[in-house]
PDB file of N, CA and C in Angstrom:
ATOM      1  N   MET A  55       0.838  -1.184   0.000  1.00  0.00           N
ATOM      2  CA  MET A  55       0.000   0.000   0.000  1.00  0.00           C
ATOM      3  C   MET A  55       0.879   1.242   0.000  1.00  0.00           C
ATOM      4  N   SER A  56       0.507   2.186  -0.797  1.00  0.00           N
ATOM      5  CA  SER A  56       1.314   3.397  -0.845  1.00  0.00           C
ATOM      6  C   SER A  56       0.610   4.539  -0.112  1.00  0.00           C
ATOM      7  N   TYR A  57       1.396   5.514   0.246  1.00  0.00           N
ATOM      8  CA  TYR A  57       0.916   6.684   0.960  1.00  0.00           C
ATOM      9  C   TYR A  57       1.138   7.907   0.094  1.00  0.00           C
ATOM     10  N   ARG A  58       0.474   8.992   0.441  1.00  0.00           N
ATOM     11  CA  ARG A  58       0.623  10.238  -0.302  1.00  0.00           C
ATOM     12  C   ARG A  58       1.287  11.261   0.608  1.00  0.00           C
ATOM     13  N   LEU A  59       2.420  11.786   0.161  1.00  0.00           N
ATOM     14  CA  LEU A  59       3.112  12.827   0.920  1.00  0.00           C
ATOM     15  C   LEU A  59       2.490  14.177   0.594  1.00  0.00           C
ATOM     16  N   VAL A  60       2.191  14.944   1.630  1.00  0.00           N
ATOM     17  CA  VAL A  60       1.614  16.277   1.472  1.00  0.00           C
ATOM     18  C   VAL A  60       2.669  17.287   1.912  1.00  0.00           C
ATOM     19  N   PHE A  61       3.124  18.094   0.965  1.00  0.00           N
ATOM     20  CA  PHE A  61       4.167  19.084   1.215  1.00  0.00           C
ATOM     21  C   PHE A  61       3.524  20.452   1.427  1.00  0.00           C
ATOM     22  N   THR A  62       3.547  20.948   2.651  1.00  0.00           N
ATOM     23  CA  THR A  62       3.015  22.284   2.924  1.00  0.00           C
ATOM     24  C   THR A  62       4.045  23.328   2.499  1.00  0.00           C
ATOM     25  N   ASP A  63       3.586  24.554   2.289  1.00  0.00           N
ATOM     26  CA  ASP A  63       4.514  25.634   1.933  1.00  0.00           C
ATOM     27  C   ASP A  63       5.575  25.816   3.012  1.00  0.00           C
ATOM     28  N   SER A  64       5.141  25.755   4.256  1.00  0.00           N
ATOM     29  CA  SER A  64       6.068  25.912   5.378  1.00  0.00           C
ATOM     30  C   SER A  64       7.135  24.822   5.361  1.00  0.00           C
ATOM     31  N   TYR A  65       6.714  23.586   5.130  1.00  0.00           N
ATOM     32  CA  TYR A  65       7.678  22.486   5.082  1.00  0.00           C
ATOM     33  C   TYR A  65       8.628  22.663   3.902  1.00  0.00           C
ATOM     34  N   ASN A  66       8.104  23.031   2.740  1.00  0.00           N
ATOM     35  CA  ASN A  66       8.957  23.197   1.560  1.00  0.00           C
ATOM     36  C   ASN A  66      10.064  24.218   1.801  1.00  0.00           C
ATOM     37  N   LYS A  67       9.746  25.302   2.493  1.00  0.00           N
ATOM     38  CA  LYS A  67      10.761  26.317   2.808  1.00  0.00           C
ATOM     39  C   LYS A  67      11.826  25.743   3.735  1.00  0.00           C
ATOM     40  N   LYS A  68      11.384  25.018   4.768  1.00  0.00           N
ATOM     41  CA  LYS A  68      12.327  24.415   5.707  1.00  0.00           C
ATOM     42  C   LYS A  68      13.200  23.376   5.010  1.00  0.00           C
ATOM     43  N   ALA A  69      12.586  22.569   4.142  1.00  0.00           N
ATOM     44  CA  ALA A  69      13.334  21.521   3.445  1.00  0.00           C
ATOM     45  C   ALA A  69      14.359  22.130   2.488  1.00  0.00           C
ATOM     46  N   ALA A  70      13.972  23.166   1.760  1.00  0.00           N
ATOM     47  CA  ALA A  70      14.908  23.816   0.834  1.00  0.00           C
ATOM     48  C   ALA A  70      16.106  24.384   1.591  1.00  0.00           C
ATOM     49  N   LYS A  71      15.842  25.008   2.722  1.00  0.00           N
ATOM     50  CA  LYS A  71      16.917  25.563   3.547  1.00  0.00           C
ATOM     51  C   LYS A  71      17.810  24.441   4.078  1.00  0.00           C
ATOM     52  N   TRP A  72      17.185  23.342   4.514  1.00  0.00           N
ATOM     53  CA  TRP A  72      17.935  22.207   5.058  1.00  0.00           C
ATOM     54  C   TRP A  72      18.819  21.571   3.979  1.00  0.00           C
ATOM     55  N   ILE A  73      18.271  21.379   2.773  1.00  0.00           N
ATOM     56  CA  ILE A  73      19.038  20.773   1.673  1.00  0.00           C
ATOM     57  C   ILE A  73      20.203  21.682   1.277  1.00  0.00           C
ATOM     58  N   LYS A  74      19.969  22.987   1.263  1.00  0.00           N
ATOM     59  CA  LYS A  74      21.047  23.923   0.929  1.00  0.00           C
ATOM     60  C   LYS A  74      22.173  23.836   1.958  1.00  0.00           C
ATOM     61  N   LYS A  75      21.802  23.647   3.218  1.00  0.00           N
ATOM     62  CA  LYS A  75      22.781  23.551   4.297  1.00  0.00           C
ATOM     63  C   LYS A  75      23.483  22.194   4.316  1.00  0.00           C
ATOM     64  N   HIS A  76      22.798  21.148   3.827  1.00  0.00           N
ATOM     65  CA  HIS A  76      23.326  19.778   3.858  1.00  0.00           C
ATOM     66  C   HIS A  76      23.229  19.112   2.477  1.00  0.00           C
ATOM     67  N   PRO A  77      23.896  19.652   1.459  1.00  0.00           N
ATOM     68  CA  PRO A  77      23.747  19.105   0.104  1.00  0.00           C
ATOM     69  C   PRO A  77      24.189  17.644  -0.021  1.00  0.00           C
ATOM     70  N   THR A  78      25.101  17.206   0.810  1.00  0.00           N
ATOM     71  CA  THR A  78      25.567  15.817   0.719  1.00  0.00           C
ATOM     72  C   THR A  78      24.512  14.823   1.214  1.00  0.00           C
ATOM     73  N   LEU A  79      23.483  15.307   1.884  1.00  0.00           N
ATOM     74  CA  LEU A  79      22.433  14.424   2.400  1.00  0.00           C
ATOM     75  C   LEU A  79      21.178  14.414   1.527  1.00  0.00           C
ATOM     76  N   LYS A  80      21.222  15.134   0.396  1.00  0.00           N
ATOM     77  CA  LYS A  80      20.037  15.240  -0.457  1.00  0.00           C
ATOM     78  C   LYS A  80      19.558  13.873  -0.935  1.00  0.00           C
ATOM     79  N   ASP A  81      20.462  13.023  -1.411  1.00  0.00           N
ATOM     80  CA  ASP A  81      20.055  11.698  -1.897  1.00  0.00           C
ATOM     81  C   ASP A  81      19.439  10.862  -0.782  1.00  0.00           C
ATOM     82  N   GLN A  82      20.021  10.938   0.392  1.00  0.00           N
ATOM     83  CA  GLN A  82      19.487  10.194   1.534  1.00  0.00           C
ATOM     84  C   GLN A  82      18.095  10.719   1.913  1.00  0.00           C
ATOM     85  N   TYR A  83      17.909  12.018   1.850  1.00  0.00           N
ATOM     86  CA  TYR A  83      16.613  12.648   2.115  1.00  0.00           C
ATOM     87  C   TYR A  83      15.569  12.163   1.105  1.00  0.00           C
ATOM     88  N   LEU A  84      15.928  12.187  -0.183  1.00  0.00           N
ATOM     89  CA  LEU A  84      14.992  11.749  -1.219  1.00  0.00           C
ATOM     90  C   LEU A  84      14.652  10.265  -1.072  1.00  0.00           C
ATOM     91  N   LYS A  85      15.631   9.457  -0.708  1.00  0.00           N
ATOM     92  CA  LYS A  85      15.383   8.034  -0.466  1.00  0.00           C
ATOM     93  C   LYS A  85      14.408   7.850   0.699  1.00  0.00           C
ATOM     94  N   THR A  86      14.551   8.664   1.735  1.00  0.00           N
ATOM     95  CA  THR A  86      13.640   8.604   2.882  1.00  0.00           C
ATOM     96  C   THR A  86      12.217   8.925   2.443  1.00  0.00           C
ATOM     97  N   LEU A  87      12.047   9.958   1.619  1.00  0.00           N
ATOM     98  CA  LEU A  87      10.718  10.314   1.127  1.00  0.00           C
ATOM     99  C   LEU A  87      10.111   9.179   0.307  1.00  0.00           C
ATOM    100  N   GLN A  88      10.910   8.560  -0.560  1.00  0.00           N
ATOM    101  CA  GLN A  88      10.411   7.442  -1.369  1.00  0.00           C
ATOM    102  C   GLN A  88       9.975   6.279  -0.495  1.00  0.00           C
ATOM    103  N   LEU A  89      10.759   5.983   0.498  1.00  0.00           N
ATOM    104  CA  LEU A  89      10.435   4.887   1.404  1.00  0.00           C
ATOM    105  C   LEU A  89       9.161   5.194   2.192  1.00  0.00           C
ATOM    106  N   MET A  90       8.985   6.449   2.589  1.00  0.00           N
ATOM    107  CA  MET A  90       7.765   6.848   3.296  1.00  0.00           C
ATOM    108  C   MET A  90       6.538   6.618   2.425  1.00  0.00           C
ATOM    109  N   GLU A  91       6.644   6.924   1.144  1.00  0.00           N
ATOM    110  CA  GLU A  91       5.517   6.715   0.229  1.00  0.00           C
ATOM    111  C   GLU A  91       5.188   5.237   0.073  1.00  0.00           C
ATOM    112  N   LEU A  92       6.212   4.409   0.025  1.00  0.00           N
ATOM    113  CA  LEU A  92       6.005   2.973  -0.182  1.00  0.00           C
ATOM    114  C   LEU A  92       5.543   2.254   1.076  1.00  0.00           C
ATOM    115  N   ASP A  93       6.187   2.552   2.205  1.00  0.00           N
ATOM    116  CA  ASP A  93       5.874   1.846   3.450  1.00  0.00           C
ATOM    117  C   ASP A  93       6.338   2.673   4.640  1.00  0.00           C
ATOM    118  N   ILE A  94       5.439   3.471   5.176  1.00  0.00           N
ATOM    119  CA  ILE A  94       5.789   4.357   6.294  1.00  0.00           C
ATOM    120  C   ILE A  94       6.247   3.565   7.512  1.00  0.00           C
ATOM    121  N   HIS A  95       5.896   2.302   7.583  1.00  0.00           N
ATOM    122  CA  HIS A  95       6.266   1.473   8.734  1.00  0.00           C
ATOM    123  C   HIS A  95       7.564   0.683   8.514  1.00  0.00           C
ATOM    124  N   HIS A  96       8.293   0.989   7.438  1.00  0.00           N
ATOM    125  CA  HIS A  96       9.557   0.293   7.182  1.00  0.00           C
ATOM    126  C   HIS A  96      10.496   0.525   8.367  1.00  0.00           C
ATOM    127  N   PRO A  97      11.143  -0.531   8.860  1.00  0.00           N
ATOM    128  CA  PRO A  97      11.991  -0.406  10.060  1.00  0.00           C
ATOM    129  C   PRO A  97      13.091   0.652   9.961  1.00  0.00           C
ATOM    130  N   SER A  98      13.644   0.868   8.782  1.00  0.00           N
ATOM    131  CA  SER A  98      14.750   1.827   8.669  1.00  0.00           C
ATOM    132  C   SER A  98      14.302   3.271   8.906  1.00  0.00           C
ATOM    133  N   LEU A  99      13.006   3.543   8.795  1.00  0.00           N
ATOM    134  CA  LEU A  99      12.511   4.897   9.050  1.00  0.00           C
ATOM    135  C   LEU A  99      12.399   5.194  10.543  1.00  0.00           C
ATOM    136  N   ARG A 100      12.338   4.160  11.348  1.00  0.00           N
ATOM    137  CA  ARG A 100      12.209   4.308  12.802  1.00  0.00           C
ATOM    138  C   ARG A 100      11.056   5.245  13.178  1.00  0.00           C
ATOM    139  N   LEU A 101       9.898   5.010  12.558  1.00  0.00           N
ATOM    140  CA  LEU A 101       8.698   5.801  12.828  1.00  0.00           C
ATOM    141  C   LEU A 101       8.299   5.661  14.288  1.00  0.00           C
ATOM    142  N   HIS A 102       8.032   6.789  14.925  1.00  0.00           N
ATOM    143  CA  HIS A 102       7.523   6.745  16.295  1.00  0.00           C
ATOM    144  C   HIS A 102       6.689   7.990  16.583  1.00  0.00           C
ATOM    145  N   LYS A 103       5.720   7.815  17.481  1.00  0.00           N
ATOM    146  CA  LYS A 103       4.857   8.921  17.884  1.00  0.00           C
ATOM    147  C   LYS A 103       5.604   9.813  18.866  1.00  0.00           C
ATOM    148  N   LEU A 104       5.270  11.100  18.813  1.00  0.00           N
ATOM    149  CA  LEU A 104       5.887  12.075  19.701  1.00  0.00           C
ATOM    150  C   LEU A 104       4.931  12.419  20.841  1.00  0.00           C
ATOM    151  N   SER A 105       5.470  13.001  21.884  1.00  0.00           N
ATOM    152  CA  SER A 105       4.649  13.351  23.041  1.00  0.00           C
ATOM    153  C   SER A 105       4.944  14.782  23.469  1.00  0.00           C
ATOM    154  N   GLY A 106       4.335  15.194  24.559  1.00  0.00           N
ATOM    155  CA  GLY A 106       4.542  16.548  25.056  1.00  0.00           C
ATOM    156  C   GLY A 106       3.935  17.573  24.123  1.00  0.00           C
ATOM    157  N   SER A 107       4.682  18.625  23.831  1.00  0.00           N
ATOM    158  CA  SER A 107       4.166  19.683  22.961  1.00  0.00           C
ATOM    159  C   SER A 107       4.002  19.221  21.515  1.00  0.00           C
ATOM    160  N   LEU A 108       4.547  18.058  21.177  1.00  0.00           N
ATOM    161  CA  LEU A 108       4.446  17.523  19.813  1.00  0.00           C
ATOM    162  C   LEU A 108       3.457  16.360  19.723  1.00  0.00           C
ATOM    163  N   THR A 109       2.606  16.198  20.740  1.00  0.00           N
ATOM    164  CA  THR A 109       1.593  15.145  20.720  1.00  0.00           C
ATOM    165  C   THR A 109       0.740  15.287  19.465  1.00  0.00           C
ATOM    166  N   GLY A 110       0.465  14.175  18.814  1.00  0.00           N
ATOM    167  CA  GLY A 110      -0.296  14.179  17.570  1.00  0.00           C
ATOM    168  C   GLY A 110       0.592  14.089  16.345  1.00  0.00           C
ATOM    169  N   LEU A 111       1.891  14.286  16.543  1.00  0.00           N
ATOM    170  CA  LEU A 111       2.848  14.179  15.445  1.00  0.00           C
ATOM    171  C   LEU A 111       3.670  12.917  15.605  1.00  0.00           C
ATOM    172  N   SER A 112       4.301  12.526  14.521  1.00  0.00           N
ATOM    173  CA  SER A 112       5.225  11.399  14.530  1.00  0.00           C
ATOM    174  C   SER A 112       6.538  11.862  13.937  1.00  0.00           C
ATOM    175  N   SER A 113       7.535  10.999  13.992  1.00  0.00           N
ATOM    176  CA  SER A 113       8.852  11.339  13.474  1.00  0.00           C
ATOM    177  C   SER A 113       9.436  10.141  12.743  1.00  0.00           C
ATOM    178  N   VAL A 114      10.180  10.413  11.671  1.00  0.00           N
ATOM    179  CA  VAL A 114      10.969   9.389  10.990  1.00  0.00           C
ATOM    180  C   VAL A 114      12.404   9.888  10.912  1.00  0.00           C
ATOM    181  N   SER A 115      13.314   8.965  10.757  1.00  0.00           N
ATOM    182  CA  SER A 115      14.733   9.303  10.695  1.00  0.00           C
ATOM    183  C   SER A 115      15.225   9.332   9.254  1.00  0.00           C
ATOM    184  N   ILE A 116      15.962  10.381   8.924  1.00  0.00           N
ATOM    185  CA  ILE A 116      16.702  10.418   7.664  1.00  0.00           C
ATOM    186  C   ILE A 116      18.000   9.641   7.873  1.00  0.00           C
ATOM    187  N   ASN A 117      18.630   9.899   9.002  1.00  0.00           N
ATOM    188  CA  ASN A 117      19.798   9.143   9.466  1.00  0.00           C
ATOM    189  C   ASN A 117      19.824   9.285  10.988  1.00  0.00           C
ATOM    190  N   MET A 118      20.909   8.957  11.622  1.00  0.00           N
ATOM    191  CA  MET A 118      20.944   9.012  13.083  1.00  0.00           C
ATOM    192  C   MET A 118      20.903  10.444  13.624  1.00  0.00           C
ATOM    193  N   SER A 119      21.210  11.423  12.786  1.00  0.00           N
ATOM    194  CA  SER A 119      21.264  12.810  13.248  1.00  0.00           C
ATOM    195  C   SER A 119      20.057  13.653  12.859  1.00  0.00           C
ATOM    196  N   TYR A 120      19.391  13.314  11.763  1.00  0.00           N
ATOM    197  CA  TYR A 120      18.344  14.177  11.221  1.00  0.00           C
ATOM    198  C   TYR A 120      17.005  13.465  11.145  1.00  0.00           C
ATOM    199  N   ARG A 121      15.934  14.249  11.366  1.00  0.00           N
ATOM    200  CA  ARG A 121      14.579  13.728  11.442  1.00  0.00           C
ATOM    201  C   ARG A 121      13.630  14.553  10.577  1.00  0.00           C
ATOM    202  N   ILE A 122      12.499  13.938  10.265  1.00  0.00           N
ATOM    203  CA  ILE A 122      11.367  14.636   9.672  1.00  0.00           C
ATOM    204  C   ILE A 122      10.198  14.409  10.624  1.00  0.00           C
ATOM    205  N   THR A 123       9.561  15.489  11.075  1.00  0.00           N
ATOM    206  CA  THR A 123       8.342  15.319  11.856  1.00  0.00           C
ATOM    207  C   THR A 123       7.163  15.407  10.894  1.00  0.00           C
ATOM    208  N   LEU A 124       6.109  14.682  11.212  1.00  0.00           N
ATOM    209  CA  LEU A 124       4.995  14.577  10.290  1.00  0.00           C
ATOM    210  C   LEU A 124       3.703  14.308  11.034  1.00  0.00           C
ATOM    211  N   GLU A 125       2.605  14.570  10.337  1.00  0.00           N
ATOM    212  CA  GLU A 125       1.288  14.180  10.811  1.00  0.00           C
ATOM    213  C   GLU A 125       0.862  13.016   9.931  1.00  0.00           C
ATOM    214  N   LEU A 126       0.561  11.906  10.540  1.00  0.00           N
ATOM    215  CA  LEU A 126       0.231  10.688   9.806  1.00  0.00           C
ATOM    216  C   LEU A 126      -1.266  10.449   9.908  1.00  0.00           C
ATOM    217  N   ILE A 127      -1.953  10.522   8.774  1.00  0.00           N
ATOM    218  CA  ILE A 127      -3.391  10.283   8.734  1.00  0.00           C
ATOM    219  C   ILE A 127      -3.602   8.972   7.985  1.00  0.00           C
ATOM    220  N   ILE A 128      -3.730   7.896   8.740  1.00  0.00           N
ATOM    221  CA  ILE A 128      -3.811   6.561   8.152  1.00  0.00           C
ATOM    222  C   ILE A 128      -5.073   6.393   7.315  1.00  0.00           C
ATOM    223  N   GLN A 129      -6.190   6.914   7.776  1.00  0.00           N
ATOM    224  CA  GLN A 129      -7.468   6.699   7.104  1.00  0.00           C
ATOM    225  C   GLN A 129      -7.422   7.146   5.643  1.00  0.00           C
ATOM    226  N   ASP A 130      -6.851   8.296   5.408  1.00  0.00           N
ATOM    227  CA  ASP A 130      -6.771   8.825   4.049  1.00  0.00           C
ATOM    228  C   ASP A 130      -5.434   8.523   3.383  1.00  0.00           C
ATOM    229  N   ARG A 131      -4.550   7.835   4.100  1.00  0.00           N
ATOM    230  CA  ARG A 131      -3.238   7.455   3.599  1.00  0.00           C
ATOM    231  C   ARG A 131      -2.382   8.676   3.268  1.00  0.00           C
ATOM    232  N   ASP A 132      -2.628   9.775   3.985  1.00  0.00           N
ATOM    233  CA  ASP A 132      -1.866  11.004   3.795  1.00  0.00           C
ATOM    234  C   ASP A 132      -0.789  11.129   4.866  1.00  0.00           C
ATOM    235  N   ILE A 133       0.350  11.627   4.454  1.00  0.00           N
ATOM    236  CA  ILE A 133       1.433  11.961   5.370  1.00  0.00           C
ATOM    237  C   ILE A 133       1.725  13.439   5.154  1.00  0.00           C
ATOM    238  N   ILE A 134       1.407  14.252   6.147  1.00  0.00           N
ATOM    239  CA  ILE A 134       1.614  15.694   6.049  1.00  0.00           C
ATOM    240  C   ILE A 134       2.951  16.024   6.702  1.00  0.00           C
ATOM    241  N   LEU A 135       3.890  16.473   5.897  1.00  0.00           N
ATOM    242  CA  LEU A 135       5.228  16.780   6.386  1.00  0.00           C
ATOM    243  C   LEU A 135       5.207  18.116   7.123  1.00  0.00           C
ATOM    244  N   ILE A 136       5.810  18.147   8.322  1.00  0.00           N
ATOM    245  CA  ILE A 136       5.741  19.317   9.193  1.00  0.00           C
ATOM    246  C   ILE A 136       7.083  20.029   9.317  1.00  0.00           C
ATOM    247  N   ASN A 137       8.147  19.280   9.608  1.00  0.00           N
ATOM    248  CA  ASN A 137       9.427  19.909   9.922  1.00  0.00           C
ATOM    249  C   ASN A 137      10.562  18.964   9.545  1.00  0.00           C
ATOM    250  N   ILE A 138      11.741  19.529   9.353  1.00  0.00           N
ATOM    251  CA  ILE A 138      12.938  18.747   9.050  1.00  0.00           C
ATOM    252  C   ILE A 138      14.105  19.407   9.769  1.00  0.00           C
ATOM    253  N   GLY A 139      15.009  18.599  10.280  1.00  0.00           N
ATOM    254  CA  GLY A 139      16.180  19.156  10.940  1.00  0.00           C
ATOM    255  C   GLY A 139      16.844  18.140  11.832  1.00  0.00           C
ATOM    256  N   SER A 140      17.757  18.622  12.646  1.00  0.00           N
ATOM    257  CA  SER A 140      18.448  17.741  13.581  1.00  0.00           C
ATOM    258  C   SER A 140      17.468  17.286  14.655  1.00  0.00           C
ATOM    259  N   HIS A 141      17.870  16.273  15.382  1.00  0.00           N
ATOM    260  CA  HIS A 141      17.055  15.744  16.475  1.00  0.00           C
ATOM    261  C   HIS A 141      16.612  16.877  17.400  1.00  0.00           C
ATOM    262  N   ASP A 142      17.545  17.702  17.850  1.00  0.00           N
ATOM    263  CA  ASP A 142      17.219  18.792  18.773  1.00  0.00           C
ATOM    264  C   ASP A 142      16.336  19.860  18.128  1.00  0.00           C
ATOM    265  N   GLU A 143      16.584  20.165  16.860  1.00  0.00           N
ATOM    266  CA  GLU A 143      15.798  21.199  16.180  1.00  0.00           C
ATOM    267  C   GLU A 143      14.330  20.809  16.045  1.00  0.00           C
ATOM    268  N   VAL A 144      14.052  19.597  15.621  1.00  0.00           N
ATOM    269  CA  VAL A 144      12.656  19.227  15.380  1.00  0.00           C
ATOM    270  C   VAL A 144      11.907  18.917  16.665  1.00  0.00           C
ATOM    271  N   TYR A 145      12.604  18.516  17.710  1.00  0.00           N
ATOM    272  CA  TYR A 145      11.912  18.153  18.940  1.00  0.00           C
ATOM    273  C   TYR A 145      11.684  19.333  19.876  1.00  0.00           C
ATOM    274  N   ARG A 146      12.267  20.486  19.598  1.00  0.00           N
ATOM    275  CA  ARG A 146      11.949  21.655  20.430  1.00  0.00           C
ATOM    276  C   ARG A 146      11.034  22.612  19.697  1.00  0.00           C
ATOM    277  N   TRP A 147      10.533  22.217  18.580  1.00  0.00           N
ATOM    278  CA  TRP A 147       9.648  23.005  17.730  1.00  0.00           C
ATOM    279  C   TRP A 147       8.405  23.325  18.403  1.00  0.00           C
TER     280      TRP A 147
END
C-alpha cells in the first residue's frame, strides 16, 4: 500500500533551507521520502509517535542525526510533512 506525501509551503521552505545547508544528504533525504511513500512502517525509518508539545505528530529518521516530523493520517493514507532538521531542532519546535 502506498501513501501520499503532502508538502506544505512551510515544510517546503524548511526543506529547501535544510538541503542547501546539507547538500551531501540530499540523496538520503529523497530516499527517505520514497520509502515513506512505499511503506511508512519500514523499520529503517524508525517511525515513532511524539509526546509533550508535539503530541499528535510522529517522526521518521533520515539518518541518526536528522529527522522529519509529520502528521500521519492513516485513514486517508496522507502523510503531512511538518518539519525537518536535527534531532534537537525538530523536537523543540
